[in-house]
PDB file of C-alpha atoms in Angstrom:
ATOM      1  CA  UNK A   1    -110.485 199.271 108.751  1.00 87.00           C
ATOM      2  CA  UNK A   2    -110.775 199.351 112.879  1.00 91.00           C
ATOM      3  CA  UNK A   3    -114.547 198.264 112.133  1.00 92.00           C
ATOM      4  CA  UNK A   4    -113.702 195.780 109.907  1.00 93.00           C
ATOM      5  CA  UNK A   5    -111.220 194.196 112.186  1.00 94.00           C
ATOM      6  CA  UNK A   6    -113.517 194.247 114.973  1.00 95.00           C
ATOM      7  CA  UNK A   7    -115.812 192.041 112.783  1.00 94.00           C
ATOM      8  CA  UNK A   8    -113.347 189.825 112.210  1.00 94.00           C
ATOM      9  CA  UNK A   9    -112.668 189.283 116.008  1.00 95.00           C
ATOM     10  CA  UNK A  10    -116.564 189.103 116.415  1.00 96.00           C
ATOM     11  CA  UNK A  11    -116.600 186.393 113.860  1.00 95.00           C
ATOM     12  CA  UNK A  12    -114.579 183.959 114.829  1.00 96.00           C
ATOM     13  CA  UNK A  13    -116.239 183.525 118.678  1.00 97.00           C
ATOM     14  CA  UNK A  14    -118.975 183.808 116.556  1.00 97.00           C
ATOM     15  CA  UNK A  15    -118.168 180.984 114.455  1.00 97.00           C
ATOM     16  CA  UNK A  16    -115.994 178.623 117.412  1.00 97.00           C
ATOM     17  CA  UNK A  17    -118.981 179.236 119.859  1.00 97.00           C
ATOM     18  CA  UNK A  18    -116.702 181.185 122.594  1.00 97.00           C
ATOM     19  CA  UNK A  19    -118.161 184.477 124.206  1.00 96.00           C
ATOM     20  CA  UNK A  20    -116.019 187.598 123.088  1.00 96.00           C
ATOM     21  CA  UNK A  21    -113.614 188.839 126.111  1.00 96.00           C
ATOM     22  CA  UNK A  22    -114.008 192.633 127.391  1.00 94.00           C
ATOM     23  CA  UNK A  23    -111.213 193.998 124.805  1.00 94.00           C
ATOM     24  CA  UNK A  24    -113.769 192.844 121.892  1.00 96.00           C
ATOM     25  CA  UNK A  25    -116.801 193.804 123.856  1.00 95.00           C
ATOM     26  CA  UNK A  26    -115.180 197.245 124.472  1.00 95.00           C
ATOM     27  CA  UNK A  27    -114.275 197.380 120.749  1.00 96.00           C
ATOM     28  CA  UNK A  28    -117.401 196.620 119.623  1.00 94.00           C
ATOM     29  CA  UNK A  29    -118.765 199.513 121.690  1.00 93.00           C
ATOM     30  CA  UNK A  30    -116.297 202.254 120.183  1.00 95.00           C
ATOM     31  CA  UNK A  31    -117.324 200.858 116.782  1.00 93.00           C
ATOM     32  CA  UNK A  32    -120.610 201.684 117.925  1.00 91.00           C
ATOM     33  CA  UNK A  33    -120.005 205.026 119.311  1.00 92.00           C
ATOM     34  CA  UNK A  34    -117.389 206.150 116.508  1.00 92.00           C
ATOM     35  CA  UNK A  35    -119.337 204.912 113.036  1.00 90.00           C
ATOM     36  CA  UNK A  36    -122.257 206.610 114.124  1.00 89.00           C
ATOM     37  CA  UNK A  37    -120.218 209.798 114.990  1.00 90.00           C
ATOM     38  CA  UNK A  38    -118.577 210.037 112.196  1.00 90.00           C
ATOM     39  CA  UNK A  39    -121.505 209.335 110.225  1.00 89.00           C
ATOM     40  CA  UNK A  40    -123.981 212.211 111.226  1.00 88.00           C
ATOM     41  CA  UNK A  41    -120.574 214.559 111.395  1.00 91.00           C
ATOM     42  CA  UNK A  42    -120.531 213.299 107.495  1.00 91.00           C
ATOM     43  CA  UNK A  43    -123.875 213.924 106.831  1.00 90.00           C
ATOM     44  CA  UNK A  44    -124.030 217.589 108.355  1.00 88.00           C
ATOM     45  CA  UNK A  45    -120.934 218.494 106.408  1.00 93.00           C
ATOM     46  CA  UNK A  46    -122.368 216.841 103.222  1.00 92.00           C
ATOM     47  CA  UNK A  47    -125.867 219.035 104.149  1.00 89.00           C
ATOM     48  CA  UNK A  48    -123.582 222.492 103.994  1.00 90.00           C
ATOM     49  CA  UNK A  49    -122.001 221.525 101.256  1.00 90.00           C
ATOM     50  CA  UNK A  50    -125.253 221.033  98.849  1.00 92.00           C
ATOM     51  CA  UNK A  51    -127.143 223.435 100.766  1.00 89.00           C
ATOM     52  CA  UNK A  52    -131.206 223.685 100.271  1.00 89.00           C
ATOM     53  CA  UNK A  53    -130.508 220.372  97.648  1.00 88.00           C
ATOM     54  CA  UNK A  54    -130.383 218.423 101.105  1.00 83.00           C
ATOM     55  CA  UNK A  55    -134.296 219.716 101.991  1.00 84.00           C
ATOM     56  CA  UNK A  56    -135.787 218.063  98.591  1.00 85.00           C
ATOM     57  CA  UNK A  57    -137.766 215.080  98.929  1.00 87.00           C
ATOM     58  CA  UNK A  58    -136.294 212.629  97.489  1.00 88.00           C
ATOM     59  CA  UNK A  59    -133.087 212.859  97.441  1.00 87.00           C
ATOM     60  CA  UNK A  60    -132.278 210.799 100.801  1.00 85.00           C
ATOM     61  CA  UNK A  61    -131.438 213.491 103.006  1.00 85.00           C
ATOM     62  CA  UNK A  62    -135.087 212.773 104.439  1.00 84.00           C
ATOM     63  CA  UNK A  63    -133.473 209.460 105.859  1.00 82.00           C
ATOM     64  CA  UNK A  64    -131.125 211.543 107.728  1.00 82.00           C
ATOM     65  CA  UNK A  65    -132.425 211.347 110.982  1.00 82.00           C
ATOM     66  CA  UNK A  66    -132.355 207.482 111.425  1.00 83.00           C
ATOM     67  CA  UNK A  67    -128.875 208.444 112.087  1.00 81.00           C
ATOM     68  CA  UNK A  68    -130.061 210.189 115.228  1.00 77.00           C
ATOM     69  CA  UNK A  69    -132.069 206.810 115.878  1.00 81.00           C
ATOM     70  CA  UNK A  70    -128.732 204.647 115.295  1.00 78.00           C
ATOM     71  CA  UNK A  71    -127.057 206.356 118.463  1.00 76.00           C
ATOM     72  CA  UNK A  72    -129.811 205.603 120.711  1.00 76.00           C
ATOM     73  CA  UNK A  73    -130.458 202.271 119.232  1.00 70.00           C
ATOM     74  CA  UNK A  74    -128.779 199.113 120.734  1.00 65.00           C
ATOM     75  CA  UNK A  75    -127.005 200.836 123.280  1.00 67.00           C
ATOM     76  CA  UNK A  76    -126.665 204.635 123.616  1.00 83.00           C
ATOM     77  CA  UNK A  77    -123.508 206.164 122.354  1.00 87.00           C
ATOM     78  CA  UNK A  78    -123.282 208.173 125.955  1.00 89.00           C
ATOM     79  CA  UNK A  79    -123.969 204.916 128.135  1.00 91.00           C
ATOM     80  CA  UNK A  80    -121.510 203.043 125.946  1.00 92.00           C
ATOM     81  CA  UNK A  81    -118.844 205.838 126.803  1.00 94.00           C
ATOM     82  CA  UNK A  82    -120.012 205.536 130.412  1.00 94.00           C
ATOM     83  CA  UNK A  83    -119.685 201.887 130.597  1.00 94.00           C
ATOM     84  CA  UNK A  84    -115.670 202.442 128.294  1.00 96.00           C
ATOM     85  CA  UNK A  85    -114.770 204.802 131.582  1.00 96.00           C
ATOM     86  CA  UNK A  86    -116.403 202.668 134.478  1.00 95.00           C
ATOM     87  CA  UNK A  87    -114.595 199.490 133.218  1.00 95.00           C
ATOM     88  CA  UNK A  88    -111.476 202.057 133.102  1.00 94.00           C
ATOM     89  CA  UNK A  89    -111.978 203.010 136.489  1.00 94.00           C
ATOM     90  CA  UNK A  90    -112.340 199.435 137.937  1.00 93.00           C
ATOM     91  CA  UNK A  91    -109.423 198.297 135.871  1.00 91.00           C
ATOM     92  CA  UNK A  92    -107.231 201.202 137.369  1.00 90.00           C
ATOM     93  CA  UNK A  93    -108.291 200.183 140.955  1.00 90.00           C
ATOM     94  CA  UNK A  94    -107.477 196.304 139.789  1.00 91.00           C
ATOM     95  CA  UNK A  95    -104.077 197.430 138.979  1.00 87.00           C
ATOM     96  CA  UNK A  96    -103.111 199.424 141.808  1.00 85.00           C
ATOM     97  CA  UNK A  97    -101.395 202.927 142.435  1.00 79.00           C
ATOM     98  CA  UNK A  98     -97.803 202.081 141.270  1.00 83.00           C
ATOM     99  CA  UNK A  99     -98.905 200.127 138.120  1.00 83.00           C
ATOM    100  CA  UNK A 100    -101.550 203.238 137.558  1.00 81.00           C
ATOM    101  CA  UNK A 101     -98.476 205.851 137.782  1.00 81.00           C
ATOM    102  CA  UNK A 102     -96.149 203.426 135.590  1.00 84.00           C
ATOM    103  CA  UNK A 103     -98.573 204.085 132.590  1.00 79.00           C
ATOM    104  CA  UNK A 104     -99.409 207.477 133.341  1.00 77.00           C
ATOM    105  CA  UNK A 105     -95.603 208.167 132.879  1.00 81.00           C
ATOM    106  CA  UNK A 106     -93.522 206.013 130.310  1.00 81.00           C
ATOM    107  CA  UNK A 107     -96.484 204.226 128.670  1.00 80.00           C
ATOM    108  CA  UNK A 108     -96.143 204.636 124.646  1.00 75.00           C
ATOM    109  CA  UNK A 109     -99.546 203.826 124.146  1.00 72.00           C
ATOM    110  CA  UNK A 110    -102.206 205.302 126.642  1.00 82.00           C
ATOM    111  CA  UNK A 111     -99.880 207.969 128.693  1.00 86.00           C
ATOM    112  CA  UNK A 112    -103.025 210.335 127.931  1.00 90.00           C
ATOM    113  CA  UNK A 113    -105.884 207.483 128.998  1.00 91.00           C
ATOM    114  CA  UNK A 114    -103.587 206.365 132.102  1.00 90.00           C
ATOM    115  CA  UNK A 115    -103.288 210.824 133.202  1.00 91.00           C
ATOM    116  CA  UNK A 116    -106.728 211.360 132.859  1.00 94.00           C
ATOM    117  CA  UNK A 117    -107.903 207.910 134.218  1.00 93.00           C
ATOM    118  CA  UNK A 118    -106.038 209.126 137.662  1.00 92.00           C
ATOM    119  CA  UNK A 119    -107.524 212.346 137.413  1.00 94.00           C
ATOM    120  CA  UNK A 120    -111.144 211.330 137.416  1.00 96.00           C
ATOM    121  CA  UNK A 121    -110.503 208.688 139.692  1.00 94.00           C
ATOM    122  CA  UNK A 122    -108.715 210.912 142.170  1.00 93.00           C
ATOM    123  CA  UNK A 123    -112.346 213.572 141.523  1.00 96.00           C
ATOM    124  CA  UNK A 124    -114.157 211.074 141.743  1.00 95.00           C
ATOM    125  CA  UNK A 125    -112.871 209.310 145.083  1.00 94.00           C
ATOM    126  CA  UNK A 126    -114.411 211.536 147.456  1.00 93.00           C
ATOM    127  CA  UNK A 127    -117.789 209.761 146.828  1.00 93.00           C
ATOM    128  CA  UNK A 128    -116.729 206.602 148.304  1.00 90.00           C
ATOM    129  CA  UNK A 129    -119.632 204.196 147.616  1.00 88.00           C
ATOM    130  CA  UNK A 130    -122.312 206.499 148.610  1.00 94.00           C
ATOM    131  CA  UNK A 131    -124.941 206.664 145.370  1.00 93.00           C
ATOM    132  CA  UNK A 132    -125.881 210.144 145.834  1.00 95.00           C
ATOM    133  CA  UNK A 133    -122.312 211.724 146.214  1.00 96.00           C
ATOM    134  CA  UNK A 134    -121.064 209.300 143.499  1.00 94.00           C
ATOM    135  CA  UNK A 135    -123.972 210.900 141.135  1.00 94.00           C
ATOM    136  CA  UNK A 136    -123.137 214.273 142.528  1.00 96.00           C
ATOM    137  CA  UNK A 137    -118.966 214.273 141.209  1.00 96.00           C
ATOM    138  CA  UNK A 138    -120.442 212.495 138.004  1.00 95.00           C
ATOM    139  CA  UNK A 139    -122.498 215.377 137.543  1.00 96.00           C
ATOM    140  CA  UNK A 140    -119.530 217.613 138.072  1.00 97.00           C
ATOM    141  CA  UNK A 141    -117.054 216.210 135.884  1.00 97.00           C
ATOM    142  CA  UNK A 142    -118.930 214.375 132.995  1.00 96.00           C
ATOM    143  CA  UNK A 143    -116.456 215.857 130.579  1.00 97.00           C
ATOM    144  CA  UNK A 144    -114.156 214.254 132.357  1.00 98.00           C
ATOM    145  CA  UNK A 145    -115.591 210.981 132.178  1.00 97.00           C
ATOM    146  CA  UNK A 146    -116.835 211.633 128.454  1.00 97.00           C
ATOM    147  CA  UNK A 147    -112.846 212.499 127.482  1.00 97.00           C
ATOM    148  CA  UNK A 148    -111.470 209.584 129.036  1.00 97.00           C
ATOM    149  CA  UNK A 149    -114.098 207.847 126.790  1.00 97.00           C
ATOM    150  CA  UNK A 150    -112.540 209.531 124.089  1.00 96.00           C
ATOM    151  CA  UNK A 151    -109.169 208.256 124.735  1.00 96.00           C
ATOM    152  CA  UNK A 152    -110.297 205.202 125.471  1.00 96.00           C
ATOM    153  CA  UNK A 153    -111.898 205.193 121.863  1.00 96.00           C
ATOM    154  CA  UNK A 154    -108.762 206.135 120.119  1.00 95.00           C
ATOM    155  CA  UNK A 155    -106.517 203.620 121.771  1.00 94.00           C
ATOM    156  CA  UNK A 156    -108.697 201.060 120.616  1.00 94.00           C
ATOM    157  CA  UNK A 157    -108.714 202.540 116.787  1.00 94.00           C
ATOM    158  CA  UNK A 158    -104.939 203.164 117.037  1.00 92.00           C
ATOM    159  CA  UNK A 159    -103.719 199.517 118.210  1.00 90.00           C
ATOM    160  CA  UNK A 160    -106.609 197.567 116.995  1.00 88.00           C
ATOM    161  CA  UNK A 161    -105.428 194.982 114.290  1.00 86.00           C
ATOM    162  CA  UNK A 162    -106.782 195.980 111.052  1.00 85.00           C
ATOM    163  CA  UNK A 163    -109.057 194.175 109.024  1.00 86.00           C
ATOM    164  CA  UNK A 164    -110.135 194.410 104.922  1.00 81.00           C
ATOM    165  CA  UNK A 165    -113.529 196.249 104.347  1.00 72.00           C
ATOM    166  CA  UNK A 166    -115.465 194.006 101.568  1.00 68.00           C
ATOM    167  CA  UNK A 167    -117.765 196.266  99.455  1.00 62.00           C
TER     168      UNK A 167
END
């Protein structure tokens, strides 16, 4: 359904002409990201469960690995999350300290995002805008920046509008 009603955003700037704004753009990345996820974590569960049927020609398995293809194709899955958390990041700084600290406390909806948005940022701060150091702390704390990602990803499943899947 979060798919769905990211195609229906998609459609209508489609259809009136208008460029998408970052929300859609940032949806349509976690739709990225997520179908493909959930698709090869499918797949590999669907492999156990018919065991050595899943090695026959055949029998589709063999088209298996364009899965792998998907999340490198049109954007990989990992950049994607990279870009989710740098736009974080910026927006964080855009907002300020006390905004920041107002959502990492009594926010209903991204408590978790705004905590670990601080967290990185405040890891990441020593860098300053000096390439190598910056590349350094990424290299430190990419599970930082990959959960953030995460969060990021189910905020936008969780509040997106909904839309009807047509099969």
């Amino acid at each position: 359904q979060f798919a769905a009603g990211v195609e229906d955003r998609l459609n209508v700037c489609l259809c009136s002409g208008t460029i998408p704004d970052a929300d859609l753009v940032d949806a349509i990345s976690v739709c990225k990201i997520k179908c493909i996820e959930v698709a090869v974590e499918r797949v590999n569960v669907l492999r156990q469960e018919v065991g050595s049927y899943a090695l026959m020609h055949g029998t589709g398995f063999e088209l298996v690995d364009m899965l792998l293809c998907c999340k490198f194709a049109e954007g990989d899955s990992r950049i994607l999350q990279q870009k989710l958390t740098r736009d974080r990041l910026k927006q964080l700084r855009k907002d300020g300290a006390f905004r920041a600290l107002s959502a990492a406390l009594f926010s209903p909806v991204d408590r978790k995002e705004a905590r670990a948005a601080l967290s990185l940022a405040r890891k990441l701060a020593h860098a300053g805008r000096d390439p190598r150091k910056l590349a350094d702390a990424m290299d430190r704390h990419w599970r930082d920046i990959y959960h953030l990602a995460d969060l990021i990803a189910e905020r936008h499943v969780r509040t997106s509008a909904p839309g009807k899947f047509v099969e």
